[in-house]
Each structure stands twice: as structure tokens, then as C-alpha cells.
Amino acid sequence: HCITSIYLVRDQRCVGKLVLVDCAGSERKEDSAYHAAERRKEGAEINASIYALKECMRAMTSGASHVPFRNNLLTRALKDNFTTPGAQIAVIATVSP
């Protein structure tokens, strides 16, 4: 994954933060049947992080008292986005059949 953070600073104080995450897509089991073991492992890790992100988003939208951001390295890196009051999250996805 690639995570880029852009901070908005005013009078030497952080007043905003934009975090862009490239999740590198997901791997379908059928598509990776002929890949090398290392590439299959990488695909499994991508899927695990996307699943963890989905679970965090689900917890936030359902109003749960706990957001499970500690379940994955990606969601731990995005902790501020899940725990800061007033933080807003948008998901932009490119999907294909």
C-alpha cells in the first residue's frame, strides 16, 4: 500500500489533514491460482488489510463504541482518522467486473 498525508498548517498549527491511501487492489483466489507463492502471500495480505479497513468503516457507520483499528498495520496507520472527533472519511474505488 501507499499512504500519503497532506497537512494544512495555519499559524504553525495543524488545522487539517488529508490522507490518501492506494490499497493496490485485491486478489481473487481464481486469478492467483498460477502465481508464485510470494505473490499469493502478497495478495492475501492485501485482502486482509482491505478487510480490516472494511471492518473499521462498518464500525464507524454503525455507531459502534469501538473501532477495531488495531487489527491491521494499514488501519493502525490510519488510527487518527478513526479516533479524531469530527474526522470525515470518504472512499473512492475503481472496480471492474
mmCIF file of N, CA and C in Angstrom:
data_model
loop_
_atom_site.group_PDB
_atom_site.id
_atom_site.type_symbol
_atom_site.label_atom_id
_atom_site.label_comp_id
_atom_site.label_asym_id
_atom_site.label_seq_id
_atom_site.Cartn_x
_atom_site.Cartn_y
_atom_site.Cartn_z
ATOM 1 N N HIS A 1 0.834 -1.190 0.000
ATOM 2 C CA HIS A 1 0.000 0.000 0.000
ATOM 3 C C HIS A 1 0.870 1.241 0.000
ATOM 4 N N CYS A 2 0.257 2.330 -0.405
ATOM 5 C CA CYS A 2 0.932 3.619 -0.373
ATOM 6 C C CYS A 2 0.036 4.585 0.402
ATOM 7 N N ILE A 3 0.601 5.236 1.413
ATOM 8 C CA ILE A 3 -0.139 6.216 2.213
ATOM 9 C C ILE A 3 0.569 7.556 2.084
ATOM 10 N N THR A 4 -0.185 8.579 1.694
ATOM 11 C CA THR A 4 0.343 9.933 1.581
ATOM 12 C C THR A 4 -0.506 10.846 2.454
ATOM 13 N N SER A 5 0.138 11.627 3.296
ATOM 14 C CA SER A 5 -0.571 12.568 4.165
ATOM 15 C C SER A 5 -0.207 13.985 3.776
ATOM 16 N N ILE A 6 -1.215 14.822 3.669
ATOM 17 C CA ILE A 6 -1.032 16.242 3.371
ATOM 18 C C ILE A 6 -1.630 17.021 4.547
ATOM 19 N N TYR A 7 -0.806 17.839 5.172
ATOM 20 C CA TYR A 7 -1.238 18.600 6.334
ATOM 21 C C TYR A 7 -1.509 20.045 5.951
ATOM 22 N N LEU A 8 -2.584 20.611 6.478
ATOM 23 C CA LEU A 8 -2.902 22.020 6.299
ATOM 24 C C LEU A 8 -2.510 22.728 7.597
ATOM 25 N N VAL A 9 -1.513 23.592 7.496
ATOM 26 C CA VAL A 9 -0.981 24.274 8.678
ATOM 27 C C VAL A 9 -1.265 25.769 8.558
ATOM 28 N N ARG A 10 -1.786 26.326 9.626
ATOM 29 C CA ARG A 10 -2.072 27.752 9.686
ATOM 30 C C ARG A 10 -1.517 28.287 11.009
ATOM 31 N N ASP A 11 -0.688 29.291 10.945
ATOM 32 C CA ASP A 11 -0.064 29.876 12.149
ATOM 33 C C ASP A 11 0.651 28.806 12.972
ATOM 34 N N GLN A 12 1.422 27.980 12.313
ATOM 35 C CA GLN A 12 2.214 26.903 12.919
ATOM 36 C C GLN A 12 1.361 25.903 13.688
ATOM 37 N N ARG A 13 0.104 25.759 13.285
ATOM 38 C CA ARG A 13 -0.800 24.811 13.930
ATOM 39 C C ARG A 13 -1.502 23.988 12.850
ATOM 40 N N CYS A 14 -1.547 22.690 13.032
ATOM 41 C CA CYS A 14 -2.210 21.812 12.067
ATOM 42 C C CYS A 14 -3.720 21.986 12.195
ATOM 43 N N VAL A 15 -4.354 22.411 11.107
ATOM 44 C CA VAL A 15 -5.800 22.623 11.124
ATOM 45 C C VAL A 15 -6.537 21.639 10.222
ATOM 46 N N GLY A 16 -5.793 20.801 9.527
ATOM 47 C CA GLY A 16 -6.437 19.816 8.668
ATOM 48 C C GLY A 16 -5.431 18.802 8.161
ATOM 49 N N LYS A 17 -5.954 17.666 7.756
ATOM 50 C CA LYS A 17 -5.091 16.586 7.262
ATOM 51 C C LYS A 17 -5.867 15.799 6.211
ATOM 52 N N LEU A 18 -5.236 15.579 5.080
ATOM 53 C CA LEU A 18 -5.814 14.759 4.021
ATOM 54 C C LEU A 18 -4.923 13.533 3.871
ATOM 55 N N VAL A 19 -5.514 12.366 3.983
ATOM 56 C CA VAL A 19 -4.755 11.120 3.856
ATOM 57 C C VAL A 19 -5.259 10.382 2.628
ATOM 58 N N LEU A 20 -4.340 10.075 1.727
ATOM 59 C CA LEU A 20 -4.662 9.322 0.520
ATOM 60 C C LEU A 20 -4.030 7.936 0.644
ATOM 61 N N VAL A 21 -4.816 6.897 0.402
ATOM 62 C CA VAL A 21 -4.328 5.527 0.519
ATOM 63 C C VAL A 21 -4.591 4.798 -0.787
ATOM 64 N N ASP A 22 -3.555 4.206 -1.349
ATOM 65 C CA ASP A 22 -3.704 3.342 -2.519
ATOM 66 C C ASP A 22 -3.648 1.910 -1.997
ATOM 67 N N CYS A 23 -4.774 1.228 -2.045
ATOM 68 C CA CYS A 23 -4.854 -0.123 -1.480
ATOM 69 C C CYS A 23 -4.374 -1.210 -2.437
ATOM 70 N N ALA A 24 -3.935 -0.854 -3.615
ATOM 71 C CA ALA A 24 -3.314 -1.785 -4.565
ATOM 72 C C ALA A 24 -4.237 -2.879 -5.058
ATOM 73 N N GLY A 25 -5.523 -2.718 -4.907
ATOM 74 C CA GLY A 25 -6.458 -3.716 -5.424
ATOM 75 C C GLY A 25 -6.550 -4.948 -4.555
ATOM 76 N N SER A 26 -7.357 -5.873 -4.984
ATOM 77 C CA SER A 26 -7.487 -7.134 -4.256
ATOM 78 C C SER A 26 -7.219 -8.279 -5.220
ATOM 79 N N GLU A 27 -6.890 -9.383 -4.665
ATOM 80 C CA GLU A 27 -6.581 -10.561 -5.473
ATOM 81 C C GLU A 27 -7.690 -11.594 -5.321
ATOM 82 N N ARG A 28 -8.263 -11.971 -6.434
ATOM 83 C CA ARG A 28 -9.238 -13.062 -6.405
ATOM 84 C C ARG A 28 -8.480 -14.379 -6.388
ATOM 85 N N LYS A 29 -8.992 -15.305 -5.621
ATOM 86 C CA LYS A 29 -8.338 -16.608 -5.497
ATOM 87 C C LYS A 29 -8.190 -17.297 -6.855
ATOM 88 N N GLU A 30 -9.218 -17.183 -7.691
ATOM 89 C CA GLU A 30 -9.190 -17.834 -9.006
ATOM 90 C C GLU A 30 -8.094 -17.246 -9.900
ATOM 91 N N ASP A 31 -7.875 -15.927 -9.784
ATOM 92 C CA ASP A 31 -6.876 -15.269 -10.623
ATOM 93 C C ASP A 31 -5.447 -15.582 -10.197
ATOM 94 N N SER A 32 -5.259 -15.914 -8.936
ATOM 95 C CA SER A 32 -3.902 -16.110 -8.436
ATOM 96 C C SER A 32 -3.506 -17.584 -8.341
ATOM 97 N N ALA A 33 -4.293 -18.466 -8.876
ATOM 98 C CA ALA A 33 -4.018 -19.905 -8.768
ATOM 99 C C ALA A 33 -2.669 -20.290 -9.367
ATOM 100 N N TYR A 34 -2.235 -19.571 -10.389
ATOM 101 C CA TYR A 34 -0.985 -19.927 -11.065
ATOM 102 C C TYR A 34 0.184 -19.016 -10.700
ATOM 103 N N HIS A 35 -0.010 -18.144 -9.722
ATOM 104 C CA HIS A 35 1.056 -17.246 -9.288
ATOM 105 C C HIS A 35 2.023 -17.959 -8.349
ATOM 106 N N ALA A 36 3.214 -17.403 -8.230
ATOM 107 C CA ALA A 36 4.214 -17.936 -7.303
ATOM 108 C C ALA A 36 3.727 -17.725 -5.866
ATOM 109 N N ALA A 37 4.286 -18.484 -4.948
ATOM 110 C CA ALA A 37 3.863 -18.432 -3.541
ATOM 111 C C ALA A 37 4.005 -17.032 -2.952
ATOM 112 N N GLU A 38 5.079 -16.341 -3.296
ATOM 113 C CA GLU A 38 5.298 -14.992 -2.751
ATOM 114 C C GLU A 38 4.204 -14.035 -3.205
ATOM 115 N N ARG A 39 3.807 -14.136 -4.456
ATOM 116 C CA ARG A 39 2.754 -13.259 -4.971
ATOM 117 C C ARG A 39 1.392 -13.610 -4.365
ATOM 118 N N ARG A 40 1.141 -14.899 -4.129
ATOM 119 C CA ARG A 40 -0.106 -15.299 -3.471
ATOM 120 C C ARG A 40 -0.154 -14.765 -2.042
ATOM 121 N N LYS A 41 0.988 -14.804 -1.348
ATOM 122 C CA LYS A 41 1.053 -14.284 0.016
ATOM 123 C C LYS A 41 0.790 -12.782 0.023
ATOM 124 N N GLU A 42 1.368 -12.071 -0.936
ATOM 125 C CA GLU A 42 1.144 -10.634 -1.055
ATOM 126 C C GLU A 42 -0.337 -10.335 -1.289
ATOM 127 N N GLY A 43 -0.974 -11.117 -2.156
ATOM 128 C CA GLY A 43 -2.406 -10.943 -2.412
ATOM 129 C C GLY A 43 -3.237 -11.181 -1.175
ATOM 130 N N ALA A 44 -2.861 -12.183 -0.379
ATOM 131 C CA ALA A 44 -3.582 -12.468 0.865
ATOM 132 C C ALA A 44 -3.434 -11.322 1.857
ATOM 133 N N GLU A 45 -2.249 -10.716 1.917
ATOM 134 C CA GLU A 45 -2.023 -9.584 2.818
ATOM 135 C C GLU A 45 -2.826 -8.362 2.382
ATOM 136 N N ILE A 46 -2.903 -8.135 1.067
ATOM 137 C CA ILE A 46 -3.717 -7.032 0.545
ATOM 138 C C ILE A 46 -5.174 -7.236 0.937
ATOM 139 N N ASN A 47 -5.681 -8.441 0.735
ATOM 140 C CA ASN A 47 -7.071 -8.731 1.076
ATOM 141 C C ASN A 47 -7.325 -8.570 2.568
ATOM 142 N N ALA A 48 -6.367 -8.983 3.409
ATOM 143 C CA ALA A 48 -6.531 -8.865 4.863
ATOM 144 C C ALA A 48 -6.614 -7.398 5.278
ATOM 145 N N SER A 49 -5.792 -6.550 4.673
ATOM 146 C CA SER A 49 -5.822 -5.135 5.051
ATOM 147 C C SER A 49 -7.097 -4.459 4.554
ATOM 148 N N ILE A 50 -7.570 -4.841 3.372
ATOM 149 C CA ILE A 50 -8.826 -4.279 2.875
ATOM 150 C C ILE A 50 -9.994 -4.737 3.750
ATOM 151 N N TYR A 51 -9.963 -5.980 4.211
ATOM 152 C CA TYR A 51 -10.998 -6.485 5.115
ATOM 153 C C TYR A 51 -10.975 -5.711 6.434
ATOM 154 N N ALA A 52 -9.777 -5.478 6.986
ATOM 155 C CA ALA A 52 -9.658 -4.729 8.245
ATOM 156 C C ALA A 52 -10.186 -3.303 8.072
ATOM 157 N N LEU A 53 -9.880 -2.682 6.934
ATOM 158 C CA LEU A 53 -10.383 -1.341 6.645
ATOM 159 C C LEU A 53 -11.912 -1.355 6.559
ATOM 160 N N LYS A 54 -12.450 -2.374 5.926
ATOM 161 C CA LYS A 54 -13.912 -2.501 5.821
ATOM 162 C C LYS A 54 -14.547 -2.634 7.198
ATOM 163 N N GLU A 55 -13.932 -3.408 8.078
ATOM 164 C CA GLU A 55 -14.479 -3.596 9.420
ATOM 165 C C GLU A 55 -14.441 -2.296 10.227
ATOM 166 N N CYS A 56 -13.399 -1.502 10.040
ATOM 167 C CA CYS A 56 -13.326 -0.196 10.710
ATOM 168 C C CYS A 56 -14.425 0.728 10.192
ATOM 169 N N MET A 57 -14.593 0.751 8.886
ATOM 170 C CA MET A 57 -15.635 1.593 8.290
ATOM 171 C C MET A 57 -17.022 1.142 8.755
ATOM 172 N N ARG A 58 -17.224 -0.154 8.822
ATOM 173 C CA ARG A 58 -18.513 -0.690 9.280
ATOM 174 C C ARG A 58 -18.775 -0.275 10.730
ATOM 175 N N ALA A 59 -17.755 -0.362 11.579
ATOM 176 C CA ALA A 59 -17.918 0.023 12.984
ATOM 177 C C ALA A 59 -18.252 1.511 13.099
ATOM 178 N N MET A 60 -17.585 2.338 12.289
ATOM 179 C CA MET A 60 -17.839 3.776 12.342
ATOM 180 C C MET A 60 -19.250 4.129 11.885
ATOM 181 N N THR A 61 -19.694 3.524 10.812
ATOM 182 C CA THR A 61 -21.011 3.870 10.274
ATOM 183 C C THR A 61 -22.149 3.314 11.115
ATOM 184 N N SER A 62 -21.876 2.254 11.871
ATOM 185 C CA SER A 62 -22.935 1.677 12.709
ATOM 186 C C SER A 62 -23.002 2.347 14.080
ATOM 187 N N GLY A 63 -22.059 3.254 14.355
ATOM 188 C CA GLY A 63 -22.055 3.949 15.637
ATOM 189 C C GLY A 63 -21.490 3.106 16.773
ATOM 190 N N ALA A 64 -20.704 2.099 16.449
ATOM 191 C CA ALA A 64 -20.121 1.235 17.483
ATOM 192 C C ALA A 64 -19.217 2.052 18.398
ATOM 193 N N SER A 65 -19.132 1.628 19.650
ATOM 194 C CA SER A 65 -18.292 2.346 20.607
ATOM 195 C C SER A 65 -16.812 2.031 20.410
ATOM 196 N N HIS A 66 -16.519 0.966 19.706
ATOM 197 C CA HIS A 66 -15.127 0.559 19.467
ATOM 198 C C HIS A 66 -14.886 0.360 17.971
ATOM 199 N N VAL A 67 -13.823 0.973 17.459
ATOM 200 C CA VAL A 67 -13.414 0.773 16.069
ATOM 201 C C VAL A 67 -12.152 -0.083 16.099
ATOM 202 N N PRO A 68 -12.175 -1.265 15.477
ATOM 203 C CA PRO A 68 -11.050 -2.205 15.589
ATOM 204 C C PRO A 68 -9.857 -1.858 14.697
ATOM 205 N N PHE A 69 -9.284 -0.660 14.897
ATOM 206 C CA PHE A 69 -8.190 -0.229 14.032
ATOM 207 C C PHE A 69 -6.882 -0.953 14.319
ATOM 208 N N ARG A 70 -6.768 -1.639 15.440
ATOM 209 C CA ARG A 70 -5.515 -2.335 15.773
ATOM 210 C C ARG A 70 -5.375 -3.684 15.061
ATOM 211 N N ASN A 71 -6.358 -4.087 14.287
ATOM 212 C CA ASN A 71 -6.344 -5.408 13.648
ATOM 213 C C ASN A 71 -5.369 -5.536 12.484
ATOM 214 N N ASN A 72 -4.852 -4.421 11.973
ATOM 215 C CA ASN A 72 -4.010 -4.482 10.781
ATOM 216 C C ASN A 72 -3.074 -3.283 10.756
ATOM 217 N N LEU A 73 -1.925 -3.445 10.121
ATOM 218 C CA LEU A 73 -0.944 -2.364 10.031
ATOM 219 C C LEU A 73 -1.524 -1.154 9.293
ATOM 220 N N LEU A 74 -2.283 -1.381 8.236
ATOM 221 C CA LEU A 74 -2.890 -0.277 7.489
ATOM 222 C C LEU A 74 -3.839 0.522 8.382
ATOM 223 N N THR A 75 -4.726 -0.157 9.082
ATOM 224 C CA THR A 75 -5.701 0.554 9.912
ATOM 225 C C THR A 75 -5.034 1.193 11.134
ATOM 226 N N ARG A 76 -3.934 0.615 11.617
ATOM 227 C CA ARG A 76 -3.179 1.268 12.699
ATOM 228 C C ARG A 76 -2.571 2.576 12.198
ATOM 229 N N ALA A 77 -2.094 2.577 10.957
ATOM 230 C CA ALA A 77 -1.518 3.796 10.377
ATOM 231 C C ALA A 77 -2.590 4.875 10.189
ATOM 232 N N LEU A 78 -3.837 4.458 10.048
ATOM 233 C CA LEU A 78 -4.947 5.390 9.845
ATOM 234 C C LEU A 78 -5.703 5.690 11.142
ATOM 235 N N LYS A 79 -5.119 5.343 12.285
ATOM 236 C CA LYS A 79 -5.770 5.475 13.590
ATOM 237 C C LYS A 79 -6.409 6.847 13.796
ATOM 238 N N ASP A 80 -5.676 7.928 13.494
ATOM 239 C CA ASP A 80 -6.207 9.281 13.702
ATOM 240 C C ASP A 80 -7.519 9.488 12.963
ATOM 241 N N ASN A 81 -7.641 8.894 11.809
ATOM 242 C CA ASN A 81 -8.854 9.062 11.006
ATOM 243 C C ASN A 81 -10.055 8.384 11.649
ATOM 244 N N PHE A 82 -9.809 7.355 12.443
ATOM 245 C CA PHE A 82 -10.902 6.631 13.090
ATOM 246 C C PHE A 82 -11.221 7.163 14.486
ATOM 247 N N THR A 83 -10.270 7.847 15.120
ATOM 248 C CA THR A 83 -10.448 8.233 16.519
ATOM 249 C C THR A 83 -10.611 9.728 16.743
ATOM 250 N N THR A 84 -10.289 10.569 15.762
ATOM 251 C CA THR A 84 -10.405 12.015 15.931
ATOM 252 C C THR A 84 -11.859 12.447 15.789
ATOM 253 N N PRO A 85 -12.417 13.103 16.816
ATOM 254 C CA PRO A 85 -13.797 13.585 16.709
ATOM 255 C C PRO A 85 -13.945 14.557 15.530
ATOM 256 N N GLY A 86 -14.980 14.377 14.772
ATOM 257 C CA GLY A 86 -15.234 15.245 13.630
ATOM 258 C C GLY A 86 -14.501 14.868 12.362
ATOM 259 N N ALA A 87 -13.673 13.817 12.423
ATOM 260 C CA ALA A 87 -12.955 13.384 11.221
ATOM 261 C C ALA A 87 -13.959 12.856 10.201
ATOM 262 N N GLN A 88 -13.694 13.123 8.944
ATOM 263 C CA GLN A 88 -14.558 12.653 7.868
ATOM 264 C C GLN A 88 -13.763 11.713 6.981
ATOM 265 N N ILE A 89 -14.407 10.653 6.530
ATOM 266 C CA ILE A 89 -13.748 9.666 5.688
ATOM 267 C C ILE A 89 -14.576 9.459 4.430
ATOM 268 N N ALA A 90 -13.895 9.416 3.304
ATOM 269 C CA ALA A 90 -14.540 9.119 2.027
ATOM 270 C C ALA A 90 -13.743 8.005 1.364
ATOM 271 N N VAL A 91 -14.460 7.111 0.715
ATOM 272 C CA VAL A 91 -13.807 6.011 -0.004
ATOM 273 C C VAL A 91 -14.114 6.182 -1.484
ATOM 274 N N ILE A 92 -13.058 6.187 -2.272
ATOM 275 C CA ILE A 92 -13.195 6.272 -3.726
ATOM 276 C C ILE A 92 -12.621 4.978 -4.273
ATOM 277 N N ALA A 93 -13.393 4.252 -5.042
ATOM 278 C CA ALA A 93 -12.940 2.950 -5.525
ATOM 279 C C ALA A 93 -13.082 2.855 -7.036
ATOM 280 N N THR A 94 -12.154 2.149 -7.629
ATOM 281 C CA THR A 94 -12.244 1.790 -9.035
ATOM 282 C C THR A 94 -12.456 0.293 -9.067
ATOM 283 N N VAL A 95 -13.559 -0.138 -9.649
ATOM 284 C CA VAL A 95 -13.867 -1.559 -9.689
ATOM 285 C C VAL A 95 -14.080 -2.001 -11.132
ATOM 286 N N SER A 96 -13.813 -3.255 -11.374
ATOM 287 C CA SER A 96 -14.065 -3.802 -12.683
ATOM 288 C C SER A 96 -14.650 -5.212 -12.521
ATOM 289 N N PRO A 97 -15.401 -5.658 -13.506
ATOM 290 C CA PRO A 97 -16.046 -6.972 -13.373
ATOM 291 C C PRO A 97 -15.057 -8.122 -13.331
#
